[in-house]
mmCIF file with all atom_site columns, C-alpha atoms and ligand atoms in Angstrom:
data_model
loop_
_atom_site.group_PDB
_atom_site.id
_atom_site.type_symbol
_atom_site.label_atom_id
_atom_site.label_alt_id
_atom_site.label_comp_id
_atom_site.label_asym_id
_atom_site.label_entity_id
_atom_site.label_seq_id
_atom_site.pdbx_PDB_ins_code
_atom_site.Cartn_x
_atom_site.Cartn_y
_atom_site.Cartn_z
_atom_site.occupancy
_atom_site.B_iso_or_equiv
_atom_site.pdbx_formal_charge
_atom_site.auth_seq_id
_atom_site.auth_comp_id
_atom_site.auth_asym_id
_atom_site.auth_atom_id
_atom_site.pdbx_PDB_model_num
ATOM   1  C  CA  . UNK J 1 1  ? 33.827  -3.069  -53.398 1.00 0.00 ? 1   UNK J CA  1
ATOM   2  C  CA  . UNK J 1 2  ? 33.002  -6.759  -53.823 1.00 0.00 ? 2   UNK J CA  1
ATOM   3  C  CA  . UNK J 1 3  ? 29.664  -8.395  -53.157 1.00 0.00 ? 3   UNK J CA  1
ATOM   4  C  CA  . UNK J 1 4  ? 30.924  -10.124 -49.991 1.00 0.00 ? 4   UNK J CA  1
ATOM   5  C  CA  . UNK J 1 5  ? 32.303  -6.869  -48.590 1.00 0.00 ? 5   UNK J CA  1
ATOM   6  C  CA  . UNK J 1 6  ? 28.950  -5.241  -49.304 1.00 0.00 ? 6   UNK J CA  1
ATOM   7  C  CA  . UNK J 1 7  ? 27.123  -7.996  -47.416 1.00 0.00 ? 7   UNK J CA  1
ATOM   8  C  CA  . UNK J 1 8  ? 29.582  -7.780  -44.499 1.00 0.00 ? 8   UNK J CA  1
ATOM   9  C  CA  . UNK J 1 9  ? 29.146  -4.000  -44.350 1.00 0.00 ? 9   UNK J CA  1
ATOM   10 C  CA  . UNK J 1 10 ? 25.384  -4.436  -44.383 1.00 0.00 ? 10  UNK J CA  1
ATOM   11 C  CA  . UNK J 1 11 ? 25.552  -6.984  -41.522 1.00 0.00 ? 11  UNK J CA  1
ATOM   12 C  CA  . UNK J 1 12 ? 27.864  -4.686  -39.551 1.00 0.00 ? 12  UNK J CA  1
ATOM   13 C  CA  . UNK J 1 13 ? 25.570  -1.684  -39.996 1.00 0.00 ? 13  UNK J CA  1
ATOM   14 C  CA  . UNK J 1 14 ? 22.566  -3.866  -39.136 1.00 0.00 ? 14  UNK J CA  1
ATOM   15 C  CA  . UNK J 1 15 ? 24.238  -5.055  -35.900 1.00 0.00 ? 15  UNK J CA  1
ATOM   16 C  CA  . UNK J 1 16 ? 25.207  -1.495  -34.907 1.00 0.00 ? 16  UNK J CA  1
ATOM   17 C  CA  . UNK J 1 17 ? 21.695  -0.168  -35.591 1.00 0.00 ? 17  UNK J CA  1
ATOM   18 C  CA  . UNK J 1 18 ? 19.961  -2.991  -33.681 1.00 0.00 ? 18  UNK J CA  1
ATOM   19 C  CA  . UNK J 1 19 ? 22.536  -2.629  -30.900 1.00 0.00 ? 19  UNK J CA  1
ATOM   20 C  CA  . UNK J 1 20 ? 21.740  1.084   -30.499 1.00 0.00 ? 20  UNK J CA  1
ATOM   21 C  CA  . UNK J 1 21 ? 18.006  0.352   -30.732 1.00 0.00 ? 21  UNK J CA  1
ATOM   22 C  CA  . UNK J 1 22 ? 18.247  -2.347  -28.046 1.00 0.00 ? 22  UNK J CA  1
ATOM   23 C  CA  . UNK J 1 23 ? 20.308  -0.030  -25.849 1.00 0.00 ? 23  UNK J CA  1
ATOM   24 C  CA  . UNK J 1 24 ? 17.625  2.663   -25.979 1.00 0.00 ? 24  UNK J CA  1
ATOM   25 C  CA  . UNK J 1 25 ? 14.806  0.181   -25.449 1.00 0.00 ? 25  UNK J CA  1
ATOM   26 C  CA  . UNK J 1 26 ? 16.569  -1.354  -22.441 1.00 0.00 ? 26  UNK J CA  1
ATOM   27 C  CA  . UNK J 1 27 ? 17.421  2.066   -20.980 1.00 0.00 ? 27  UNK J CA  1
ATOM   28 C  CA  . UNK J 1 28 ? 13.807  3.190   -21.319 1.00 0.00 ? 28  UNK J CA  1
ATOM   29 C  CA  . UNK J 1 29 ? 12.556  -0.067  -19.778 1.00 0.00 ? 29  UNK J CA  1
ATOM   30 C  CA  . UNK J 1 30 ? 14.974  0.281   -16.853 1.00 0.00 ? 30  UNK J CA  1
ATOM   31 C  CA  . UNK J 1 31 ? 13.966  3.912   -16.278 1.00 0.00 ? 31  UNK J CA  1
ATOM   32 C  CA  . UNK J 1 32 ? 10.287  2.939   -16.374 1.00 0.00 ? 32  UNK J CA  1
ATOM   33 C  CA  . UNK J 1 33 ? 10.957  0.156   -13.870 1.00 0.00 ? 33  UNK J CA  1
ATOM   34 C  CA  . UNK J 1 34 ? 12.873  2.526   -11.560 1.00 0.00 ? 34  UNK J CA  1
ATOM   35 C  CA  . UNK J 1 35 ? 10.078  5.093   -11.795 1.00 0.00 ? 35  UNK J CA  1
ATOM   36 C  CA  . UNK J 1 36 ? 7.435   2.473   -11.024 1.00 0.00 ? 36  UNK J CA  1
ATOM   37 C  CA  . UNK J 1 37 ? 9.506   1.239   -8.080  1.00 0.00 ? 37  UNK J CA  1
ATOM   38 C  CA  . UNK J 1 38 ? 9.929   4.795   -6.767  1.00 0.00 ? 38  UNK J CA  1
ATOM   39 C  CA  . UNK J 1 39 ? 6.206   5.493   -7.096  1.00 0.00 ? 39  UNK J CA  1
ATOM   40 C  CA  . UNK J 1 40 ? 5.520   2.251   -5.276  1.00 0.00 ? 40  UNK J CA  1
ATOM   41 C  CA  . UNK J 1 41 ? 7.807   3.327   -2.415  1.00 0.00 ? 41  UNK J CA  1
ATOM   42 C  CA  . UNK J 1 42 ? 6.153   6.746   -2.278  1.00 0.00 ? 42  UNK J CA  1
ATOM   43 C  CA  . UNK J 1 43 ? 2.755   5.082   -2.030  1.00 0.00 ? 43  UNK J CA  1
ATOM   44 C  CA  . UNK J 1 44 ? 3.749   3.019   0.995   1.00 0.00 ? 44  UNK J CA  1
ATOM   45 C  CA  . UNK J 1 45 ? 3.109   5.701   3.651   1.00 0.00 ? 45  UNK J CA  1
ATOM   46 C  CA  . UNK J 1 46 ? -0.413  6.163   2.256   1.00 0.00 ? 46  UNK J CA  1
ATOM   47 C  CA  . UNK J 1 47 ? -1.073  2.446   2.341   1.00 0.00 ? 47  UNK J CA  1
ATOM   48 C  CA  . UNK J 1 48 ? -0.259  2.343   6.034   1.00 0.00 ? 48  UNK J CA  1
ATOM   49 C  CA  . UNK J 1 49 ? -3.574  3.397   7.455   1.00 0.00 ? 49  UNK J CA  1
ATOM   50 C  CA  . UNK J 1 50 ? -3.865  5.046   10.762  1.00 0.00 ? 50  UNK J CA  1
ATOM   51 C  CA  . UNK J 1 51 ? -5.477  2.887   13.418  1.00 0.00 ? 51  UNK J CA  1
ATOM   52 C  CA  . UNK J 1 52 ? -7.846  4.815   15.605  1.00 0.00 ? 52  UNK J CA  1
ATOM   53 C  CA  . UNK J 1 53 ? -7.644  3.618   19.181  1.00 0.00 ? 53  UNK J CA  1
ATOM   54 C  CA  . UNK J 1 54 ? -10.494 3.705   21.635  1.00 0.00 ? 54  UNK J CA  1
ATOM   55 C  CA  . UNK J 1 55 ? -10.586 3.138   25.369  1.00 0.00 ? 55  UNK J CA  1
ATOM   56 C  CA  . UNK J 1 56 ? -12.749 0.655   27.198  1.00 0.00 ? 56  UNK J CA  1
ATOM   57 C  CA  . UNK J 1 57 ? -13.804 2.480   30.377  1.00 0.00 ? 57  UNK J CA  1
ATOM   58 C  CA  . UNK J 1 58 ? -14.826 -0.737  32.119  1.00 0.00 ? 58  UNK J CA  1
ATOM   59 C  CA  . UNK J 1 59 ? -11.474 -2.529  32.121  1.00 0.00 ? 59  UNK J CA  1
ATOM   60 C  CA  . UNK J 1 60 ? -9.289  0.378   30.938  1.00 0.00 ? 60  UNK J CA  1
ATOM   61 C  CA  . UNK J 1 61 ? -7.942  -1.390  27.867  1.00 0.00 ? 61  UNK J CA  1
ATOM   62 C  CA  . UNK J 1 62 ? -7.114  0.458   24.653  1.00 0.00 ? 62  UNK J CA  1
ATOM   63 C  CA  . UNK J 1 63 ? -8.077  -1.264  21.431  1.00 0.00 ? 63  UNK J CA  1
ATOM   64 C  CA  . UNK J 1 64 ? -8.533  -0.497  17.734  1.00 0.00 ? 64  UNK J CA  1
ATOM   65 C  CA  . UNK J 1 65 ? -11.902 1.107   17.020  1.00 0.00 ? 65  UNK J CA  1
ATOM   66 C  CA  . UNK J 1 66 ? -12.617 -1.501  14.314  1.00 0.00 ? 66  UNK J CA  1
ATOM   67 C  CA  . UNK J 1 67 ? -12.405 -4.329  16.881  1.00 0.00 ? 67  UNK J CA  1
ATOM   68 C  CA  . UNK J 1 68 ? -14.413 -2.642  19.614  1.00 0.00 ? 68  UNK J CA  1
ATOM   69 C  CA  . UNK J 1 69 ? -17.951 -3.412  20.719  1.00 0.00 ? 69  UNK J CA  1
ATOM   70 C  CA  . UNK J 1 70 ? -19.931 -0.201  20.424  1.00 0.00 ? 70  UNK J CA  1
ATOM   71 C  CA  . UNK J 1 71 ? -22.785 1.058   22.515  1.00 0.00 ? 71  UNK J CA  1
ATOM   72 C  CA  . UNK J 1 72 ? -24.469 4.371   21.799  1.00 0.00 ? 72  UNK J CA  1
ATOM   73 C  CA  . UNK J 1 73 ? -26.011 6.118   24.754  1.00 0.00 ? 73  UNK J CA  1
ATOM   74 C  CA  . UNK J 1 74 ? -27.349 9.691   24.713  1.00 0.00 ? 74  UNK J CA  1
ATOM   75 C  CA  . UNK J 1 75 ? -25.636 10.361  21.347  1.00 0.00 ? 75  UNK J CA  1
ATOM   76 C  CA  . UNK J 1 76 ? -22.298 9.333   22.894  1.00 0.00 ? 76  UNK J CA  1
ATOM   77 C  CA  . UNK J 1 77 ? -20.575 6.186   21.679  1.00 0.00 ? 77  UNK J CA  1
ATOM   78 C  CA  . UNK J 1 78 ? -18.951 3.910   24.218  1.00 0.00 ? 78  UNK J CA  1
ATOM   79 C  CA  . UNK J 1 79 ? -16.405 1.313   23.164  1.00 0.00 ? 79  UNK J CA  1
ATOM   80 C  CA  . UNK J 1 80 ? -15.660 -2.009  24.817  1.00 0.00 ? 80  UNK J CA  1
ATOM   81 C  CA  . UNK J 1 81 ? -13.062 -4.723  24.348  1.00 0.00 ? 81  UNK J CA  1
ATOM   82 C  CA  . UNK J 1 82 ? -15.613 -7.498  24.819  1.00 0.00 ? 82  UNK J CA  1
ATOM   83 C  CA  . UNK J 1 83 ? -19.279 -8.248  25.076  1.00 0.00 ? 83  UNK J CA  1
ATOM   84 C  CA  . UNK J 1 84 ? -18.774 -8.814  28.835  1.00 0.00 ? 84  UNK J CA  1
ATOM   85 C  CA  . UNK J 1 85 ? -17.468 -5.266  29.351  1.00 0.00 ? 85  UNK J CA  1
ATOM   86 C  CA  . UNK J 1 86 ? -20.400 -3.945  27.327  1.00 0.00 ? 86  UNK J CA  1
ATOM   87 C  CA  . UNK J 1 87 ? -22.821 -5.907  29.534  1.00 0.00 ? 87  UNK J CA  1
ATOM   88 C  CA  . UNK J 1 88 ? -21.088 -4.648  32.690  1.00 0.00 ? 88  UNK J CA  1
ATOM   89 C  CA  . UNK J 1 89 ? -21.455 -1.081  31.459  1.00 0.00 ? 89  UNK J CA  1
ATOM   90 C  CA  . UNK J 1 90 ? -25.169 -1.605  30.739  1.00 0.00 ? 90  UNK J CA  1
ATOM   91 C  CA  . UNK J 1 91 ? -25.684 -3.247  34.150  1.00 0.00 ? 91  UNK J CA  1
ATOM   92 C  CA  . UNK J 1 92 ? -23.846 -0.396  35.875  1.00 0.00 ? 92  UNK J CA  1
ATOM   93 C  CA  . UNK J 1 93 ? -25.877 2.261   34.088  1.00 0.00 ? 93  UNK J CA  1
ATOM   94 C  CA  . UNK J 1 94 ? -29.287 0.566   34.271  1.00 0.00 ? 94  UNK J CA  1
ATOM   95 C  CA  . UNK J 1 95 ? -30.064 1.223   30.659  1.00 0.00 ? 95  UNK J CA  1
HETATM 96 ZN ZN1 . LIG O 2 .  ? -12.886 -4.464  28.535  1.00 0.00 ? 101 LIG O ZN1 1
#
């Protein structure tokens, strides 16, 4: 076997080895990406938080609890869509 053939064989083996190595690295990277994507999709339902709705007894509107005006009376919480409804409730109940 000549020197040139030896070098060519070495290059060939080198290319095959790096090719296999790259294949495994890429496969692992793709699997990791797929897994991350899947986990992300599974997390979505948890991210969607449940919005608790409350009813304004003055005007009858339903609204998210976080946006409601709150008034506590006799340990009971009353929710209102606006300051006006809250005032109407107070006026009606002579608090
Ligand atoms: Zn209202």
